[in-house]
XYZ file of C-alpha atoms in Angstrom:
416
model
C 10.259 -58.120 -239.543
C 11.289 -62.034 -239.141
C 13.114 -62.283 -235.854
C 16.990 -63.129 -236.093
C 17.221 -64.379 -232.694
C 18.752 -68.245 -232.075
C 16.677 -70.650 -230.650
C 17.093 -71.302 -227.328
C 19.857 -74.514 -226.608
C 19.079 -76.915 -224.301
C 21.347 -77.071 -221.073
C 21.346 -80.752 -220.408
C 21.411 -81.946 -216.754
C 24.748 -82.703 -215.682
C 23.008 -86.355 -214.067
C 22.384 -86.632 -217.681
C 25.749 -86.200 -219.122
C 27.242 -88.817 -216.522
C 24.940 -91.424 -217.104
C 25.607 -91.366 -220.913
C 29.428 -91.737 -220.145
C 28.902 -94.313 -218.076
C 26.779 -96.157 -220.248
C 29.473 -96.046 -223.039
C 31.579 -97.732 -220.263
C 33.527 -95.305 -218.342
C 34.095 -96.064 -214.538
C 33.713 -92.683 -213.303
C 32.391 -88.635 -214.753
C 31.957 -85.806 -213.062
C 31.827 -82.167 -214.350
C 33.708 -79.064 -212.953
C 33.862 -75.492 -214.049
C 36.086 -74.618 -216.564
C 38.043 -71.891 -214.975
C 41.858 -71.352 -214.897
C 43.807 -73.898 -212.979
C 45.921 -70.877 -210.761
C 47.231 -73.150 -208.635
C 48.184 -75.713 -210.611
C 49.699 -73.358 -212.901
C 52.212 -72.083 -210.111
C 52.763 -75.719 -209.119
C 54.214 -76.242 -212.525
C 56.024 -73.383 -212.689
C 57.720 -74.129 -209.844
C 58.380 -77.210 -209.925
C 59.735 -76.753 -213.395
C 62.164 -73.510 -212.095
C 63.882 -76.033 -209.504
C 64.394 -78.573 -211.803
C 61.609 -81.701 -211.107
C 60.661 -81.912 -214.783
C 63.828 -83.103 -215.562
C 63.155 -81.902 -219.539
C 59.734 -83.029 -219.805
C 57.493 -81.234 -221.550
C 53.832 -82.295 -221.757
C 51.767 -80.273 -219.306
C 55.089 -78.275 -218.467
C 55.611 -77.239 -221.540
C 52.900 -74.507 -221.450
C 51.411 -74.424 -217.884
C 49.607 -70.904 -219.410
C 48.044 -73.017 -221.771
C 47.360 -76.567 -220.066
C 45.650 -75.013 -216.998
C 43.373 -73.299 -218.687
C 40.886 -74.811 -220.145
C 40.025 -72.124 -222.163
C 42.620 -71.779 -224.171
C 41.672 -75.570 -225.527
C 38.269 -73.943 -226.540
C 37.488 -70.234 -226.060
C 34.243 -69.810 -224.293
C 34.552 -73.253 -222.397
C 32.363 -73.093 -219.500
C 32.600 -76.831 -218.262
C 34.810 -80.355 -218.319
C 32.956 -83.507 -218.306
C 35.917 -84.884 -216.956
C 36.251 -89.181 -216.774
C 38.068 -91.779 -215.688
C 38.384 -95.585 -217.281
C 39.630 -98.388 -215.362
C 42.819 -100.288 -217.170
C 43.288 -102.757 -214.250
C 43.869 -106.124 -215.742
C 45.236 -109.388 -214.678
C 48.053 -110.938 -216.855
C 46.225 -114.590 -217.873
C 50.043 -115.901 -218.111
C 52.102 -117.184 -215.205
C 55.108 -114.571 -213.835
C 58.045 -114.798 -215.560
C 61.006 -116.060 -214.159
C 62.831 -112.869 -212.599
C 59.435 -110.507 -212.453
C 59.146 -109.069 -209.374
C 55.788 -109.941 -206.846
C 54.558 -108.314 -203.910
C 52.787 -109.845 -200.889
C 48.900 -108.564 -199.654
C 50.899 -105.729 -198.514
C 52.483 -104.515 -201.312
C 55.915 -105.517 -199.957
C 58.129 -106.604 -202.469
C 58.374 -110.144 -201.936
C 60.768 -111.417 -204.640
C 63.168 -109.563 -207.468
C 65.089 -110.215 -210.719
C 68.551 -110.041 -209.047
C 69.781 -112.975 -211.184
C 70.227 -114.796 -207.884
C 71.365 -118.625 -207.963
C 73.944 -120.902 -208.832
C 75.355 -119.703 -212.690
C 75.296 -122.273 -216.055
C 78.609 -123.339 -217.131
C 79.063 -120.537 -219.247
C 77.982 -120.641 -223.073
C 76.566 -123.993 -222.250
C 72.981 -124.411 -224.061
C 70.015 -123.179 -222.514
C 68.119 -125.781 -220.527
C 65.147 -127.422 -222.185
C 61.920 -125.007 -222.496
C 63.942 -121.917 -220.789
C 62.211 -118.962 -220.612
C 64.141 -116.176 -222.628
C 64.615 -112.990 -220.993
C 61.905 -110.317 -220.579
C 61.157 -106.817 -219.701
C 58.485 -105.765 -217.681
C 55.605 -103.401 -219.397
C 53.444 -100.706 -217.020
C 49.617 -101.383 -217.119
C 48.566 -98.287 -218.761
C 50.586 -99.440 -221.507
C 49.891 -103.551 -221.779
C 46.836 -102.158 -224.427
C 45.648 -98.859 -226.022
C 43.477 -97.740 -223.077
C 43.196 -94.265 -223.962
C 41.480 -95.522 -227.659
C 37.864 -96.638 -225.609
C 38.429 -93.342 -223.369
C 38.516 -91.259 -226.310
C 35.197 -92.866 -228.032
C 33.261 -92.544 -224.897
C 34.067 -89.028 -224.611
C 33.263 -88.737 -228.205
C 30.116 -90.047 -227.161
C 29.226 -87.576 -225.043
C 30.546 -84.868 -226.902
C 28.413 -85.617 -229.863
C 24.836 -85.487 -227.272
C 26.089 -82.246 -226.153
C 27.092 -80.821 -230.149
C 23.188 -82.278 -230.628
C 22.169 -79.513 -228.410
C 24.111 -77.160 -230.372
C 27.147 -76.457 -227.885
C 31.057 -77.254 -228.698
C 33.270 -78.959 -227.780
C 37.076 -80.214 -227.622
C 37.550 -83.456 -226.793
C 41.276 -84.046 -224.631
C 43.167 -87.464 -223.270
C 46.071 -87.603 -222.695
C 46.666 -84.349 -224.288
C 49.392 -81.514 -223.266
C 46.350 -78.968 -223.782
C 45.132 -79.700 -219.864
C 46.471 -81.164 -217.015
C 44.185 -84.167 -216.286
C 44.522 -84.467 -212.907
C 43.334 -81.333 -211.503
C 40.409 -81.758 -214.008
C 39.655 -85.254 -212.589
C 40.123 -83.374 -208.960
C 37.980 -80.429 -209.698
C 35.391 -82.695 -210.820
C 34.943 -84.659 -208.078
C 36.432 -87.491 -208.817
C 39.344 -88.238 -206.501
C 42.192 -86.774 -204.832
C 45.483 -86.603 -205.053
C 47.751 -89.544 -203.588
C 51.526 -88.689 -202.499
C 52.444 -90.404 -205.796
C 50.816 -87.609 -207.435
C 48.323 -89.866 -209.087
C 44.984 -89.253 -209.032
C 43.329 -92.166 -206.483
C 39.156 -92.763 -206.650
C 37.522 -93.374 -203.542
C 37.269 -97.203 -203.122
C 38.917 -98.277 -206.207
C 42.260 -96.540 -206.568
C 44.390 -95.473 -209.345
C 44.503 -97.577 -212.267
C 42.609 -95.317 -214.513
C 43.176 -93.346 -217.610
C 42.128 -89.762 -217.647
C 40.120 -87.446 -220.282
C 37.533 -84.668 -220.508
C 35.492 -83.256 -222.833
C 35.576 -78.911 -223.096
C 32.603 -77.367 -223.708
C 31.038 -74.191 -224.024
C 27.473 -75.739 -222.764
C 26.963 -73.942 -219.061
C 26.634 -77.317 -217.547
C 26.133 -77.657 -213.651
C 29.152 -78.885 -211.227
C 28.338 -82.024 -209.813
C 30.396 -83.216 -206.865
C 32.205 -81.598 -203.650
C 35.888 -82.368 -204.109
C 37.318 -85.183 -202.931
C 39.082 -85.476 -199.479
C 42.473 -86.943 -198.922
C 42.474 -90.534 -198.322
C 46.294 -90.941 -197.819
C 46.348 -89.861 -194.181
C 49.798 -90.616 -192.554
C 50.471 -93.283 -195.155
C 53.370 -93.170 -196.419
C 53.818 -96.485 -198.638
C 53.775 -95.121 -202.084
C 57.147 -92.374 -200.672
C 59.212 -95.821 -199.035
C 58.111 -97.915 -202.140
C 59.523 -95.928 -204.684
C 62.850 -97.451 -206.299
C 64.954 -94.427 -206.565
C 63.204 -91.866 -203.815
C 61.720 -90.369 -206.238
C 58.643 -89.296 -204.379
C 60.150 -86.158 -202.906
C 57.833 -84.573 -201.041
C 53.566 -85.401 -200.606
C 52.540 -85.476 -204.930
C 55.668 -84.239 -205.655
C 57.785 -86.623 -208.122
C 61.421 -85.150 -209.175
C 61.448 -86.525 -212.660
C 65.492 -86.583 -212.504
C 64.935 -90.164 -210.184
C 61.274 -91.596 -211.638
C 62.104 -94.824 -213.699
C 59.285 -94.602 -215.676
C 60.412 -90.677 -217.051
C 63.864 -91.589 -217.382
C 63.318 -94.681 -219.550
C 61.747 -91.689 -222.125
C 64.685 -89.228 -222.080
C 67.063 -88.536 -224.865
C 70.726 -89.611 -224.636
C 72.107 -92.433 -222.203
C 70.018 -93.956 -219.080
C 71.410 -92.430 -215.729
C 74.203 -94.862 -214.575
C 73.186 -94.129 -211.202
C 69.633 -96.106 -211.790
C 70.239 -98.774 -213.908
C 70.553 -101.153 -211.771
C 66.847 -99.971 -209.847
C 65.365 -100.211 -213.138
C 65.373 -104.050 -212.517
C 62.975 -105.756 -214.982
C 61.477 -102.329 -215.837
C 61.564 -101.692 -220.160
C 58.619 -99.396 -219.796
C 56.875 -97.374 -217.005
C 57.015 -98.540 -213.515
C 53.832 -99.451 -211.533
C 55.808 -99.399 -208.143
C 54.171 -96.606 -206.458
C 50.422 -97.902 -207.172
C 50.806 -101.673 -206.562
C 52.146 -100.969 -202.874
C 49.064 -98.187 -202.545
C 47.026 -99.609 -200.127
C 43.894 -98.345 -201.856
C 44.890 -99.965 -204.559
C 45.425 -103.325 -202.420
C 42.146 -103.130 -201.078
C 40.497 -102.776 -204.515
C 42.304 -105.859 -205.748
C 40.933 -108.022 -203.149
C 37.160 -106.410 -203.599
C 36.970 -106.768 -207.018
C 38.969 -109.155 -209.467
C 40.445 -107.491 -212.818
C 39.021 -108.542 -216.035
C 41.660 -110.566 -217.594
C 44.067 -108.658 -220.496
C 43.112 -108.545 -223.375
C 44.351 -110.781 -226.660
C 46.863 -108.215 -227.841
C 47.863 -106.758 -224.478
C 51.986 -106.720 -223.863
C 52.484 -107.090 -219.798
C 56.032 -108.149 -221.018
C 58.672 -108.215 -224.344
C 61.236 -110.764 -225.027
C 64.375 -108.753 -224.722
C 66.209 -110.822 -227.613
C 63.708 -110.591 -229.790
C 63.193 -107.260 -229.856
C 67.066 -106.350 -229.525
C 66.866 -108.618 -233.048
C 64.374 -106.421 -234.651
C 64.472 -103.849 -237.333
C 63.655 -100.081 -236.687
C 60.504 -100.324 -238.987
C 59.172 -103.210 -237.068
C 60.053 -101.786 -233.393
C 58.186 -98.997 -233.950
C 55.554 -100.510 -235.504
C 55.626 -102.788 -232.179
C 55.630 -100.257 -229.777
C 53.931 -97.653 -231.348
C 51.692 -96.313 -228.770
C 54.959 -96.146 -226.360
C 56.252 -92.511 -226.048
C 59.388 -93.541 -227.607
C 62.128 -90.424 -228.050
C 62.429 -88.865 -231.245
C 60.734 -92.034 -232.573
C 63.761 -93.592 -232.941
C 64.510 -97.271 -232.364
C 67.866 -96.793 -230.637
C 65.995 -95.911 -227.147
C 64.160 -99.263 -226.870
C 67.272 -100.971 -227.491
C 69.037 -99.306 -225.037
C 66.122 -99.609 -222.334
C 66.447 -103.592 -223.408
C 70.289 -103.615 -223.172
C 69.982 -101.912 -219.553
C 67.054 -104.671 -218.662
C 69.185 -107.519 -220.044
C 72.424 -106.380 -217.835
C 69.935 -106.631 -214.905
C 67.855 -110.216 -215.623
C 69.765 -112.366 -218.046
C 71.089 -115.652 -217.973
C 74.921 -114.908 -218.938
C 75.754 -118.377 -219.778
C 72.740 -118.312 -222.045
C 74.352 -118.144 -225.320
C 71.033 -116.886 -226.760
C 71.887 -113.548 -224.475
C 75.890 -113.903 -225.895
C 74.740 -113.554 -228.989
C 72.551 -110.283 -228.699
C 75.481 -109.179 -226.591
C 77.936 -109.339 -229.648
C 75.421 -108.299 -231.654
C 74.914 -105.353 -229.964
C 78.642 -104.203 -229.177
C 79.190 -103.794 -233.015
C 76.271 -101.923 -233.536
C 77.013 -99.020 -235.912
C 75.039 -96.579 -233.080
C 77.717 -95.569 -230.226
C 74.835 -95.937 -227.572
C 73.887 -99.015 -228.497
C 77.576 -100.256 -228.013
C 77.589 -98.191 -224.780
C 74.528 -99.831 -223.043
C 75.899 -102.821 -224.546
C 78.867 -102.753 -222.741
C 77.152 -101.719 -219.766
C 74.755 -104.940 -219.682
C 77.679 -107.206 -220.510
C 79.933 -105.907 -217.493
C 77.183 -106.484 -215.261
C 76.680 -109.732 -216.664
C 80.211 -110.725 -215.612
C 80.856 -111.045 -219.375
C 84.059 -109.097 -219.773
C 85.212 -111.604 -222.214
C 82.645 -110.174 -224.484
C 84.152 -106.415 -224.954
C 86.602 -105.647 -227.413
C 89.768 -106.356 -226.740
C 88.662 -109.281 -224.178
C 88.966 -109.185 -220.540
C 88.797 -105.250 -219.728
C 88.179 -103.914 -222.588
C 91.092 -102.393 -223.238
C 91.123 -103.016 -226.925
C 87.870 -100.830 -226.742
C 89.752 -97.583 -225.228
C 89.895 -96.622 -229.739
C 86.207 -96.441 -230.025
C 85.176 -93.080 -232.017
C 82.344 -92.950 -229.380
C 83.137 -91.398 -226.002
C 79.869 -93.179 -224.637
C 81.546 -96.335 -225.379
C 85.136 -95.105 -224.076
C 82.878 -93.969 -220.625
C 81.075 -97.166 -220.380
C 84.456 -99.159 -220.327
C 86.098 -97.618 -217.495
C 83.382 -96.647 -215.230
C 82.510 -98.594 -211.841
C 79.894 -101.370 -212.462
C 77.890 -103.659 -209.914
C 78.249 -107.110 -210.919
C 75.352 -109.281 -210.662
């Protein structure tokens, strides 16, 4: 009677798994058991009861679901779990009002817009720099594209073998992190990022789930933060509530995703910020050190450290979003960059520039009420109250069908 039994699969060596990722170029693997995240699980919970996600959902979403591994693939029994370094230097000079930071990671210099103003409306001076808006690393280039082909990579050697596998980057099926932590790979800073010994925390996250009984490799991580506390004192809006704990309600780069207006309260900390904020890693000493060990391959031909503000606030819907496509813009709808660039412009433009007048106008008879809103925002705080309807005040603006716009007109602003 033929036998019906399957041939024995091949467990590959866990050694052997990491070297193939890092041969396709990953900075760091490591593999961890694929067991329940418990604790993470109540962390989320929590933290989601008491209000820190401030409406995100990702991860929070389903903490059932994204801390537990099995639930991505039934029967997982490991993560190959690894990181990929997106550390680059910007090959162009600093734009005028872009914020630097000393060896320290002390802010050194902001876009405050300080200086002697232009006879306003006059013409911009020869060769002037138009406005920008400051971009997060992770998102100068598609990072997580490369992540996602190594891990492919390394998927395929172990579907060879006859195992599956699921393969997840910056996915709301598992919470990267604690993968990356489980695996050996770093700990967790006060930021709540994920920090690798001697090289920090610019790194994109991903794992591959599998069902192939692969061995654990390394001991977890211990804390490398000690009694620093730069990352908590660096943070723009005190965001950093308590050791990895971020309240979502103050963190720039979260609220420049939401739905509906930006806070009031934190437009004028969002500086130069139009997507993400880097703030809590570039004053992470880790980080620091790493900088001066190793130079960062230059960016790439196509990667975005910054965005003219008036060009962009001159674009079509189509062609934002065909921009900025790999941003997590909400509802895919063009109306949130523009108001993240209306809130940026009120904070860095020149407002005797009359390139900046005109996006101003443009943008105060926008057909969307929170374009006008923002608009009006960035053009108070511009000193350009000669700009809102009705002139000086506004007052001719206290008719608008929009109660944003009505709001916007009469609440307190900071002048620059």
């Amino acid at each position: 009677m033929p036998s019906t039994l399957r041939p024995a699969r091949r467990v590959p060596a866990s050694a052997e798994v990491v070297a193939l990722g890092r041969r396709h170029g990953l900075d760091a693997v490591g593999v961890a058991p694929a067991t329940a995240f418990a604790t993470t699980r109540r962390h989320l919970e929590r933290r989601k009861a008491a209000g820190l996600h401030a409406g995100m959902r990702f991860t929070y979403l389903r903490p059932e679901r994204s801390c537990d591994p099995s639930r991505a693939l039934p029967g997982a029994r490991a993560l190959v779990v690894a990181a990929l370094g997106y550390r680059r230097t910007d090959s162009a000079d600093a734009p005028a009002g872009t914020a630097t930071r000393d060896d320290e990671g002390r802010l050194a210099g902001a876009g405050s817009g300080a200086g002697p103003r232009p006879t306003l409306d006059g013409p911009p001076e020869r060769g002037a720099v138009p406005p920008v808006g400051r971009v997060a690393r992770y998102a100068w280039d598609d990072h997580y594209g490369p992540l996602r082909d190594a891990l492919a990579e390394v998927a395929r050697s172990l579907e060879a073998e006859g195992w599956r596998t699921r393969v997840l980057a910056d996915d709301n099926a598992l919470v990267d992190r604690e993968a990356a932590y489980r695996a050996g790979l770093g700990w967790y800073g006060k930021n709540a990022n994920l920090l690798l010994p001697g090289q920090g925390s610019w790194f994109v996250l991903g794992s591959v789930v599998t069902d192939a009984p692969l061995a654990p490799t390394d001991r977890r991580v211990d804390d490398g933060c000690g009694t620093c506390t730069r990352c908590h004192d660096g943070c723009p809006t005190g965001a950093i509530v308590a050791p990895g704990v971020v309240d979502a309600r103050r963190c720039l780069a979260w609220l420049l995703q939401i739905e509906g207006p930006f806070p009031r309260e934190h437009r004028v900390a969002l500086g130069d910020r139009l997507y993400g904020c880097d703030d809590c890693q570039e004053v992470c000493p880790p980080n620091r050190r790493s900088e001066r060990h190793a130079a960062a391959p230059p960016a790439g031909e196509g990667a975005q450290p910054t965005v003219d503000l008036l060009d962009l606030l001159a674009a079509g819907d189509d062609e934002l979003l065909d921009r900025h496509g790999r941003w997590y813009v909400p509802r895919r709808q063009a109306r949130y960059l523009r108001r993240n660039a209306l809130v940026v412009l009120g904070n860095v433009a020149d407002p005797g520039d009359p390139r900046v007048v005109a996006a101003l106008r443009r943008a105060l008879a926008d057909d969307d009420g929170l374009v006008r809103a923002h608009a009006v925002w960035a053009a108070r705080r511009l000193g350009r109250d000669d700009l809102l309807p009705g002139g000086p005040g506004g007052l001719g603006g206290s008719d608008d069908p929009d109660p944003l716009v009505r709001d916007e007109l009469t609440a307190p602003v900071e002048p620059r």
